[in-house]
PDB file of C-alpha atoms in Angstrom:
ATOM      1  CA  UNK M   1       0.000   0.000   0.000  1.00 47.00           C
ATOM      2  CA  UNK M   2       1.083   3.538  -0.731  1.00 47.00           C
ATOM      3  CA  UNK M   3       2.371   5.598   2.174  1.00 47.00           C
ATOM      4  CA  UNK M   4       1.948   8.878   0.263  1.00 51.00           C
ATOM      5  CA  UNK M   5      -1.089  11.013   1.029  1.00 53.00           C
ATOM      6  CA  UNK M   6      -2.843  12.223  -2.157  1.00 52.00           C
ATOM      7  CA  UNK M   7      -2.849  15.964  -2.685  1.00 51.00           C
ATOM      8  CA  UNK M   8      -5.884  18.232  -3.256  1.00 50.00           C
ATOM      9  CA  UNK M   9      -7.948  17.312  -6.310  1.00 51.00           C
ATOM     10  CA  UNK M  10     -10.207  19.517  -8.484  1.00 53.00           C
ATOM     11  CA  UNK M  11     -13.973  18.862  -8.368  1.00 50.00           C
ATOM     12  CA  UNK M  12     -14.995  15.784 -10.346  1.00 51.00           C
ATOM     13  CA  UNK M  13     -18.058  15.859 -12.562  1.00 58.00           C
ATOM     14  CA  UNK M  14     -20.293  12.795 -12.115  1.00 59.00           C
ATOM     15  CA  UNK M  15     -20.474  10.669 -15.250  1.00 70.00           C
ATOM     16  CA  UNK M  16     -23.672   8.849 -14.297  1.00 68.00           C
ATOM     17  CA  UNK M  17     -21.902   5.468 -14.415  1.00 89.00           C
ATOM     18  CA  UNK M  18     -23.065   3.553 -11.348  1.00 94.00           C
ATOM     19  CA  UNK M  19     -22.347   0.026 -10.172  1.00 96.00           C
ATOM     20  CA  UNK M  20     -23.010  -1.865  -6.946  1.00 97.00           C
ATOM     21  CA  UNK M  21     -22.019  -5.217  -5.446  1.00 98.00           C
ATOM     22  CA  UNK M  22     -24.260  -6.406  -2.611  1.00 98.00           C
ATOM     23  CA  UNK M  23     -23.398  -9.494  -0.551  1.00 97.00           C
ATOM     24  CA  UNK M  24     -25.762 -11.047   2.000  1.00 96.00           C
ATOM     25  CA  UNK M  25     -24.999 -14.351   3.727  1.00 95.00           C
ATOM     26  CA  UNK M  26     -27.260 -16.102   6.251  1.00 93.00           C
ATOM     27  CA  UNK M  27     -25.214 -19.365   6.239  1.00 94.00           C
ATOM     28  CA  UNK M  28     -28.395 -21.521   6.220  1.00 93.00           C
ATOM     29  CA  UNK M  29     -28.186 -24.972   7.775  1.00 93.00           C
ATOM     30  CA  UNK M  30     -24.892 -24.272   9.561  1.00 94.00           C
ATOM     31  CA  UNK M  31     -23.959 -23.588  13.168  1.00 92.00           C
ATOM     32  CA  UNK M  32     -23.150 -20.032  12.054  1.00 90.00           C
ATOM     33  CA  UNK M  33     -26.656 -19.351  10.670  1.00 91.00           C
ATOM     34  CA  UNK M  34     -27.914 -15.750  10.699  1.00 90.00           C
ATOM     35  CA  UNK M  35     -31.365 -14.417   9.849  1.00 87.00           C
ATOM     36  CA  UNK M  36     -31.257 -10.848   8.551  1.00 89.00           C
ATOM     37  CA  UNK M  37     -28.370 -10.507   6.088  1.00 93.00           C
ATOM     38  CA  UNK M  38     -30.365 -11.130   2.916  1.00 93.00           C
ATOM     39  CA  UNK M  39     -32.990  -8.657   4.169  1.00 92.00           C
ATOM     40  CA  UNK M  40     -30.153  -6.123   4.406  1.00 93.00           C
ATOM     41  CA  UNK M  41     -29.190  -6.705   0.774  1.00 95.00           C
ATOM     42  CA  UNK M  42     -32.793  -6.342  -0.406  1.00 94.00           C
ATOM     43  CA  UNK M  43     -33.150  -3.089   1.559  1.00 92.00           C
ATOM     44  CA  UNK M  44     -29.947  -1.647   0.101  1.00 94.00           C
ATOM     45  CA  UNK M  45     -30.894  -2.729  -3.418  1.00 96.00           C
ATOM     46  CA  UNK M  46     -34.223  -0.928  -3.118  1.00 93.00           C
ATOM     47  CA  UNK M  47     -32.484   2.160  -1.765  1.00 92.00           C
ATOM     48  CA  UNK M  48     -29.987   2.229  -4.648  1.00 93.00           C
ATOM     49  CA  UNK M  49     -32.718   1.798  -7.256  1.00 93.00           C
ATOM     50  CA  UNK M  50     -34.522   4.769  -5.708  1.00 90.00           C
ATOM     51  CA  UNK M  51     -31.272   6.747  -5.850  1.00 88.00           C
ATOM     52  CA  UNK M  52     -30.930   6.152  -9.583  1.00 89.00           C
ATOM     53  CA  UNK M  53     -28.680   3.100  -9.801  1.00 93.00           C
ATOM     54  CA  UNK M  54     -29.726   0.943 -12.794  1.00 95.00           C
ATOM     55  CA  UNK M  55     -30.962  -2.569 -12.006  1.00 96.00           C
ATOM     56  CA  UNK M  56     -28.485  -4.035 -14.494  1.00 95.00           C
ATOM     57  CA  UNK M  57     -25.660  -2.306 -12.630  1.00 96.00           C
ATOM     58  CA  UNK M  58     -26.464  -3.976  -9.284  1.00 97.00           C
ATOM     59  CA  UNK M  59     -24.993  -7.444  -8.708  1.00 97.00           C
ATOM     60  CA  UNK M  60     -26.234  -9.495  -5.758  1.00 97.00           C
ATOM     61  CA  UNK M  61     -24.469 -12.460  -4.167  1.00 97.00           C
ATOM     62  CA  UNK M  62     -26.769 -14.184  -1.651  1.00 96.00           C
ATOM     63  CA  UNK M  63     -27.779 -17.614  -0.403  1.00 94.00           C
ATOM     64  CA  UNK M  64     -29.459 -19.329  -3.411  1.00 88.00           C
ATOM     65  CA  UNK M  65     -32.538 -20.363  -1.418  1.00 81.00           C
ATOM     66  CA  UNK M  66     -33.667 -16.711  -1.221  1.00 80.00           C
ATOM     67  CA  UNK M  67     -33.841 -16.136  -5.015  1.00 83.00           C
ATOM     68  CA  UNK M  68     -32.960 -12.437  -4.755  1.00 88.00           C
ATOM     69  CA  UNK M  69     -33.482 -10.112  -7.728  1.00 88.00           C
ATOM     70  CA  UNK M  70     -30.203  -9.495  -9.506  1.00 86.00           C
ATOM     71  CA  UNK M  71     -28.585 -12.578  -7.959  1.00 90.00           C
ATOM     72  CA  UNK M  72     -25.463 -13.660  -9.844  1.00 92.00           C
ATOM     73  CA  UNK M  73     -24.567 -16.708  -7.778  1.00 94.00           C
ATOM     74  CA  UNK M  74     -23.821 -17.900  -4.253  1.00 96.00           C
ATOM     75  CA  UNK M  75     -21.558 -15.760  -2.021  1.00 97.00           C
ATOM     76  CA  UNK M  76     -18.539 -18.051  -2.187  1.00 98.00           C
ATOM     77  CA  UNK M  77     -15.038 -16.712  -1.736  1.00 98.00           C
ATOM     78  CA  UNK M  78     -14.293 -17.002  -5.449  1.00 98.00           C
ATOM     79  CA  UNK M  79     -17.550 -15.298  -6.458  1.00 98.00           C
ATOM     80  CA  UNK M  80     -17.041 -12.468  -3.972  1.00 98.00           C
ATOM     81  CA  UNK M  81     -13.522 -11.713  -5.218  1.00 98.00           C
ATOM     82  CA  UNK M  82     -14.728 -11.962  -8.824  1.00 98.00           C
ATOM     83  CA  UNK M  83     -17.589  -9.597  -7.996  1.00 98.00           C
ATOM     84  CA  UNK M  84     -15.167  -7.064  -6.520  1.00 98.00           C
ATOM     85  CA  UNK M  85     -13.078  -7.202  -9.680  1.00 98.00           C
ATOM     86  CA  UNK M  86     -16.232  -6.571 -11.749  1.00 97.00           C
ATOM     87  CA  UNK M  87     -17.230  -3.646  -9.527  1.00 98.00           C
ATOM     88  CA  UNK M  88     -14.024  -1.660 -10.061  1.00 97.00           C
ATOM     89  CA  UNK M  89     -13.187  -2.812 -13.610  1.00 96.00           C
ATOM     90  CA  UNK M  90     -12.761   0.165 -15.916  1.00 95.00           C
ATOM     91  CA  UNK M  91     -13.504   2.680 -13.145  1.00 95.00           C
ATOM     92  CA  UNK M  92     -12.834   6.287 -14.078  1.00 94.00           C
ATOM     93  CA  UNK M  93     -13.185   9.760 -12.604  1.00 92.00           C
ATOM     94  CA  UNK M  94     -16.830  10.581 -11.892  1.00 91.00           C
ATOM     95  CA  UNK M  95     -17.978   6.974 -11.391  1.00 94.00           C
ATOM     96  CA  UNK M  96     -20.100   6.119  -8.339  1.00 93.00           C
ATOM     97  CA  UNK M  97     -19.600   2.616  -6.947  1.00 95.00           C
ATOM     98  CA  UNK M  98     -21.232   0.934  -3.969  1.00 96.00           C
ATOM     99  CA  UNK M  99     -20.221  -2.137  -1.936  1.00 97.00           C
ATOM    100  CA  UNK M 100     -22.389  -3.672   0.768  1.00 97.00           C
ATOM    101  CA  UNK M 101     -21.579  -6.723   2.879  1.00 96.00           C
ATOM    102  CA  UNK M 102     -23.828  -8.268   5.521  1.00 95.00           C
ATOM    103  CA  UNK M 103     -22.679 -11.483   7.152  1.00 94.00           C
ATOM    104  CA  UNK M 104     -20.135 -12.732   9.636  1.00 94.00           C
ATOM    105  CA  UNK M 105     -16.959 -10.779  10.321  1.00 91.00           C
ATOM    106  CA  UNK M 106     -13.951 -12.005  12.245  1.00 89.00           C
ATOM    107  CA  UNK M 107     -10.251 -11.430  12.878  1.00 84.00           C
ATOM    108  CA  UNK M 108      -7.026 -13.284  12.114  1.00 84.00           C
ATOM    109  CA  UNK M 109      -3.515 -12.665  13.442  1.00 83.00           C
ATOM    110  CA  UNK M 110      -1.507 -10.205  11.331  1.00 82.00           C
ATOM    111  CA  UNK M 111       1.974 -11.534  10.723  1.00 83.00           C
ATOM    112  CA  UNK M 112       3.221  -8.481   8.782  1.00 80.00           C
ATOM    113  CA  UNK M 113       3.358  -6.053  11.705  1.00 72.00           C
ATOM    114  CA  UNK M 114       1.226  -3.503   9.822  1.00 73.00           C
ATOM    115  CA  UNK M 115      -1.874  -3.770  12.038  1.00 72.00           C
ATOM    116  CA  UNK M 116      -1.581  -1.745  15.257  1.00 70.00           C
ATOM    117  CA  UNK M 117      -3.759  -4.209  17.187  1.00 73.00           C
ATOM    118  CA  UNK M 118      -2.024  -7.267  15.724  1.00 75.00           C
ATOM    119  CA  UNK M 119      -5.093  -8.513  13.819  1.00 83.00           C
ATOM    120  CA  UNK M 120      -6.449  -8.421  10.287  1.00 86.00           C
ATOM    121  CA  UNK M 121     -10.196  -7.890  10.047  1.00 89.00           C
ATOM    122  CA  UNK M 122     -11.992 -10.434   7.855  1.00 93.00           C
ATOM    123  CA  UNK M 123     -15.315 -11.213   6.208  1.00 95.00           C
ATOM    124  CA  UNK M 124     -16.619 -14.753   5.896  1.00 96.00           C
ATOM    125  CA  UNK M 125     -17.838 -16.112   2.537  1.00 98.00           C
ATOM    126  CA  UNK M 126     -20.427 -18.874   2.534  1.00 97.00           C
ATOM    127  CA  UNK M 127     -17.651 -21.444   2.031  1.00 97.00           C
ATOM    128  CA  UNK M 128     -15.178 -19.922   4.511  1.00 97.00           C
ATOM    129  CA  UNK M 129     -14.681 -23.242   6.297  1.00 95.00           C
ATOM    130  CA  UNK M 130     -13.150 -24.762   3.169  1.00 97.00           C
ATOM    131  CA  UNK M 131     -12.001 -21.776   1.075  1.00 98.00           C
ATOM    132  CA  UNK M 132     -10.972 -19.409   3.849  1.00 97.00           C
ATOM    133  CA  UNK M 133     -11.940 -15.907   4.943  1.00 97.00           C
ATOM    134  CA  UNK M 134     -11.216 -12.680   3.063  1.00 97.00           C
ATOM    135  CA  UNK M 135      -8.874 -10.402   5.009  1.00 94.00           C
ATOM    136  CA  UNK M 136      -8.866  -6.602   4.954  1.00 91.00           C
ATOM    137  CA  UNK M 137      -5.625  -6.552   2.937  1.00 91.00           C
ATOM    138  CA  UNK M 138      -7.426  -8.394   0.128  1.00 96.00           C
ATOM    139  CA  UNK M 139     -10.412  -6.048   0.334  1.00 96.00           C
ATOM    140  CA  UNK M 140      -8.092  -3.036  -0.003  1.00 94.00           C
ATOM    141  CA  UNK M 141      -6.312  -4.657  -2.947  1.00 95.00           C
ATOM    142  CA  UNK M 142      -9.539  -5.547  -4.785  1.00 97.00           C
ATOM    143  CA  UNK M 143     -11.780  -2.567  -3.963  1.00 97.00           C
ATOM    144  CA  UNK M 144      -9.645   0.444  -3.022  1.00 95.00           C
ATOM    145  CA  UNK M 145      -6.258   0.231  -4.726  1.00 95.00           C
ATOM    146  CA  UNK M 146      -7.556  -0.052  -8.335  1.00 96.00           C
ATOM    147  CA  UNK M 147      -9.645   3.136  -8.183  1.00 95.00           C
ATOM    148  CA  UNK M 148      -8.341   6.171 -10.069  1.00 94.00           C
ATOM    149  CA  UNK M 149      -8.552   9.716  -8.759  1.00 92.00           C
ATOM    150  CA  UNK M 150     -12.131  10.996  -8.845  1.00 90.00           C
ATOM    151  CA  UNK M 151     -13.820   7.583  -8.728  1.00 93.00           C
ATOM    152  CA  UNK M 152     -16.043   7.237  -5.668  1.00 92.00           C
ATOM    153  CA  UNK M 153     -16.745   4.081  -3.654  1.00 93.00           C
ATOM    154  CA  UNK M 154     -19.244   4.052  -0.799  1.00 91.00           C
ATOM    155  CA  UNK M 155     -18.988   0.885   1.310  1.00 93.00           C
ATOM    156  CA  UNK M 156     -21.046  -0.602   4.117  1.00 93.00           C
ATOM    157  CA  UNK M 157     -19.711  -3.502   6.155  1.00 91.00           C
ATOM    158  CA  UNK M 158     -22.489  -4.649   8.478  1.00 91.00           C
ATOM    159  CA  UNK M 159     -20.596  -7.287  10.405  1.00 90.00           C
ATOM    160  CA  UNK M 160     -18.535  -7.841  13.521  1.00 85.00           C
ATOM    161  CA  UNK M 161     -14.973  -6.452  13.743  1.00 77.00           C
ATOM    162  CA  UNK M 162     -15.565  -4.150  10.762  1.00 78.00           C
ATOM    163  CA  UNK M 163     -14.213  -0.797  11.975  1.00 68.00           C
ATOM    164  CA  UNK M 164     -11.179  -0.759   9.686  1.00 78.00           C
ATOM    165  CA  UNK M 165     -12.448  -3.438   7.324  1.00 83.00           C
ATOM    166  CA  UNK M 166     -11.105  -1.744   4.181  1.00 88.00           C
ATOM    167  CA  UNK M 167      -7.789  -0.625   5.701  1.00 83.00           C
ATOM    168  CA  UNK M 168      -8.551   3.024   4.908  1.00 85.00           C
ATOM    169  CA  UNK M 169      -6.022   5.499   6.312  1.00 84.00           C
ATOM    170  CA  UNK M 170      -8.376   7.776   8.307  1.00 84.00           C
ATOM    171  CA  UNK M 171     -10.794   6.852  11.103  1.00 81.00           C
ATOM    172  CA  UNK M 172     -13.349   9.170  12.674  1.00 78.00           C
ATOM    173  CA  UNK M 173     -12.890   9.859  16.409  1.00 76.00           C
ATOM    174  CA  UNK M 174     -16.351  10.966  17.535  1.00 73.00           C
ATOM    175  CA  UNK M 175     -15.197  11.713  21.082  1.00 76.00           C
ATOM    176  CA  UNK M 176     -12.968  14.537  19.788  1.00 81.00           C
ATOM    177  CA  UNK M 177     -14.664  15.261  16.483  1.00 77.00           C
ATOM    178  CA  UNK M 178     -11.513  14.681  14.423  1.00 79.00           C
ATOM    179  CA  UNK M 179     -10.150  12.267  11.835  1.00 80.00           C
ATOM    180  CA  UNK M 180      -7.180  10.190  12.993  1.00 82.00           C
ATOM    181  CA  UNK M 181      -4.641   8.817  10.554  1.00 85.00           C
ATOM    182  CA  UNK M 182      -3.707   5.160  10.892  1.00 80.00           C
ATOM    183  CA  UNK M 183      -0.277   4.224  12.233  1.00 79.00           C
ATOM    184  CA  UNK M 184       0.603   2.539   8.923  1.00 78.00           C
ATOM    185  CA  UNK M 185      -1.738   4.332   6.494  1.00 80.00           C
ATOM    186  CA  UNK M 186      -2.667   2.780   3.147  1.00 83.00           C
ATOM    187  CA  UNK M 187      -3.337   5.783   0.911  1.00 88.00           C
ATOM    188  CA  UNK M 188      -4.963   5.481  -2.499  1.00 88.00           C
ATOM    189  CA  UNK M 189      -6.161   7.687  -5.350  1.00 91.00           C
ATOM    190  CA  UNK M 190      -9.922   7.050  -5.270  1.00 91.00           C
ATOM    191  CA  UNK M 191     -12.513   8.629  -2.962  1.00 89.00           C
ATOM    192  CA  UNK M 192     -13.595   5.861  -0.571  1.00 90.00           C
ATOM    193  CA  UNK M 193     -15.664   5.977   2.601  1.00 88.00           C
ATOM    194  CA  UNK M 194     -16.668   3.045   4.803  1.00 88.00           C
ATOM    195  CA  UNK M 195     -19.688   2.916   7.099  1.00 88.00           C
ATOM    196  CA  UNK M 196     -18.999   0.006   9.439  1.00 84.00           C
ATOM    197  CA  UNK M 197     -21.225  -1.812  11.902  1.00 77.00           C
ATOM    198  CA  UNK M 198     -18.788  -1.547  14.820  1.00 76.00           C
ATOM    199  CA  UNK M 199     -15.190  -1.060  15.865  1.00 71.00           C
ATOM    200  CA  UNK M 200     -12.517  -3.686  15.228  1.00 69.00           C
ATOM    201  CA  UNK M 201     -12.818  -5.062  18.767  1.00 70.00           C
ATOM    202  CA  UNK M 202     -16.631  -5.063  18.831  1.00 71.00           C
ATOM    203  CA  UNK M 203     -19.505  -7.159  17.536  1.00 70.00           C
ATOM    204  CA  UNK M 204     -22.373  -5.822  15.430  1.00 71.00           C
ATOM    205  CA  UNK M 205     -25.984  -5.570  16.521  1.00 62.00           C
ATOM    206  CA  UNK M 206     -29.396  -6.057  14.944  1.00 58.00           C
ATOM    207  CA  UNK M 207     -31.483  -2.991  14.141  1.00 54.00           C
ATOM    208  CA  UNK M 208     -34.744  -1.750  15.659  1.00 52.00           C
ATOM    209  CA  UNK M 209     -37.054  -4.690  15.008  1.00 50.00           C
ATOM    210  CA  UNK M 210     -40.145  -2.596  15.758  1.00 51.00           C
ATOM    211  CA  UNK M 211     -39.380  -0.485  12.677  1.00 54.00           C
ATOM    212  CA  UNK M 212     -37.577  -2.871  10.328  1.00 54.00           C
ATOM    213  CA  UNK M 213     -37.418  -6.493   9.287  1.00 62.00           C
ATOM    214  CA  UNK M 214     -34.667  -8.555  10.896  1.00 65.00           C
ATOM    215  CA  UNK M 215     -31.403  -7.019   9.811  1.00 80.00           C
ATOM    216  CA  UNK M 216     -28.230  -5.225  10.801  1.00 84.00           C
ATOM    217  CA  UNK M 217     -28.226  -1.981  12.767  1.00 81.00           C
ATOM    218  CA  UNK M 218     -25.791  -0.325  10.344  1.00 84.00           C
ATOM    219  CA  UNK M 219     -27.892  -1.164   7.304  1.00 88.00           C
ATOM    220  CA  UNK M 220     -31.097  -0.066   9.021  1.00 85.00           C
ATOM    221  CA  UNK M 221     -29.539   3.245  10.075  1.00 82.00           C
ATOM    222  CA  UNK M 222     -28.124   3.863   6.605  1.00 85.00           C
ATOM    223  CA  UNK M 223     -31.434   3.170   4.850  1.00 86.00           C
ATOM    224  CA  UNK M 224     -33.251   5.388   7.347  1.00 82.00           C
ATOM    225  CA  UNK M 225     -30.780   8.233   6.749  1.00 80.00           C
ATOM    226  CA  UNK M 226     -31.124   7.864   2.991  1.00 81.00           C
ATOM    227  CA  UNK M 227     -34.916   7.968   3.279  1.00 78.00           C
ATOM    228  CA  UNK M 228     -34.517  11.461   4.742  1.00 71.00           C
ATOM    229  CA  UNK M 229     -31.915  12.662   2.247  1.00 62.00           C
ATOM    230  CA  UNK M 230     -29.615  11.215  -0.401  1.00 50.00           C
ATOM    231  CA  UNK M 231     -26.906  13.369   1.168  1.00 50.00           C
ATOM    232  CA  UNK M 232     -25.214  11.705   4.137  1.00 50.00           C
ATOM    233  CA  UNK M 233     -23.520  13.970   6.645  1.00 44.00           C
ATOM    234  CA  UNK M 234     -22.705  14.298  10.326  1.00 42.00           C
ATOM    235  CA  UNK M 235     -26.431  13.874  10.995  1.00 42.00           C
ATOM    236  CA  UNK M 236     -26.014  10.141  10.530  1.00 45.00           C
ATOM    237  CA  UNK M 237     -23.444   9.777  13.281  1.00 44.00           C
ATOM    238  CA  UNK M 238     -25.611  10.839  16.238  1.00 36.00           C
ATOM    239  CA  UNK M 239     -28.474   8.753  14.837  1.00 37.00           C
ATOM    240  CA  UNK M 240     -26.230   5.711  14.839  1.00 36.00           C
ATOM    241  CA  UNK M 241     -24.753   6.540  18.227  1.00 34.00           C
ATOM    242  CA  UNK M 242     -28.186   6.809  19.820  1.00 33.00           C
ATOM    243  CA  UNK M 243     -29.101   3.333  18.578  1.00 35.00           C
ATOM    244  CA  UNK M 244     -26.045   1.206  19.179  1.00 34.00           C
ATOM    245  CA  UNK M 245     -23.304   3.507  20.493  1.00 34.00           C
ATOM    246  CA  UNK M 246     -20.779   2.949  17.708  1.00 40.00           C
ATOM    247  CA  UNK M 247     -18.554   5.023  15.423  1.00 49.00           C
ATOM    248  CA  UNK M 248     -19.219   4.140  11.792  1.00 52.00           C
ATOM    249  CA  UNK M 249     -16.733   6.095   9.689  1.00 58.00           C
ATOM    250  CA  UNK M 250     -13.400   5.457   8.036  1.00 66.00           C
ATOM    251  CA  UNK M 251     -12.196   7.145   4.879  1.00 66.00           C
ATOM    252  CA  UNK M 252      -9.397   7.514   2.352  1.00 65.00           C
ATOM    253  CA  UNK M 253      -9.474  11.288   2.960  1.00 63.00           C
ATOM    254  CA  UNK M 254     -10.568  13.404   5.955  1.00 62.00           C
ATOM    255  CA  UNK M 255     -14.124  14.057   4.739  1.00 56.00           C
ATOM    256  CA  UNK M 256     -15.571  17.336   6.019  1.00 51.00           C
ATOM    257  CA  UNK M 257     -18.280  16.230   8.456  1.00 44.00           C
ATOM    258  CA  UNK M 258     -20.354  19.326   7.813  1.00 42.00           C
ATOM    259  CA  UNK M 259     -20.130  18.923   4.055  1.00 42.00           C
ATOM    260  CA  UNK M 260     -21.649  15.467   3.654  1.00 48.00           C
ATOM    261  CA  UNK M 261     -21.079  12.537   1.350  1.00 50.00           C
ATOM    262  CA  UNK M 262     -23.057  11.945  -1.814  1.00 57.00           C
ATOM    263  CA  UNK M 263     -23.617   8.259  -2.565  1.00 64.00           C
ATOM    264  CA  UNK M 264     -24.249   9.032  -6.237  1.00 62.00           C
ATOM    265  CA  UNK M 265     -21.226  11.304  -6.646  1.00 56.00           C
TER     266      UNK M 265
END
């Protein structure tokens, strides 16, 4: 990963090219079975369609039994990595990309010395027991590193241990209202922001079941914020904090909290 912080960039005009990869895994019939991850994917897909993303530009990887619209196959490790390659292929300045993952998250020991807490954060494909987990280094390599300057990726990781799940260089410190740069920052050219379900040492929670179907708190909060406005800003943070007491933001650049973040560029 690059250690060089990108300099100021001129405003980028949106091209209208939009793509999304949505992954929801309930692990049916296993000891790791969940119940709301496919609901999360369906909620995000509906939100993106309302925001102007074309149906043909939204790829879904979910448990086959659910027969989700836009499904391109089961969420195996190979399919997930292939889907990430599809998402960023040919990306250019002005593109708006979206990645959503809802499933199990975990950690594995980091043997490179790059992680300050000694662990890589991971996500768990449907076949993780045989094919292995996907570590944050791989996510950075597949989703973040290939993006050129001016391409925008909005990511949601609604899973445990997801705080720095994309290895982005800046993390939001809500207690002091400042962005903090990582000890070993991985800078990149693209504009990337991650909304995560919890910190690296925490587990994620379900959302408000009186208002939503079974699903993740991060996804529920995000969809609720988008229902109010397609422009996400600091308003989302206190809403999330009041529900589950977590800090959701990491970014490739210190995003101005009063300025907001446009999902569609």
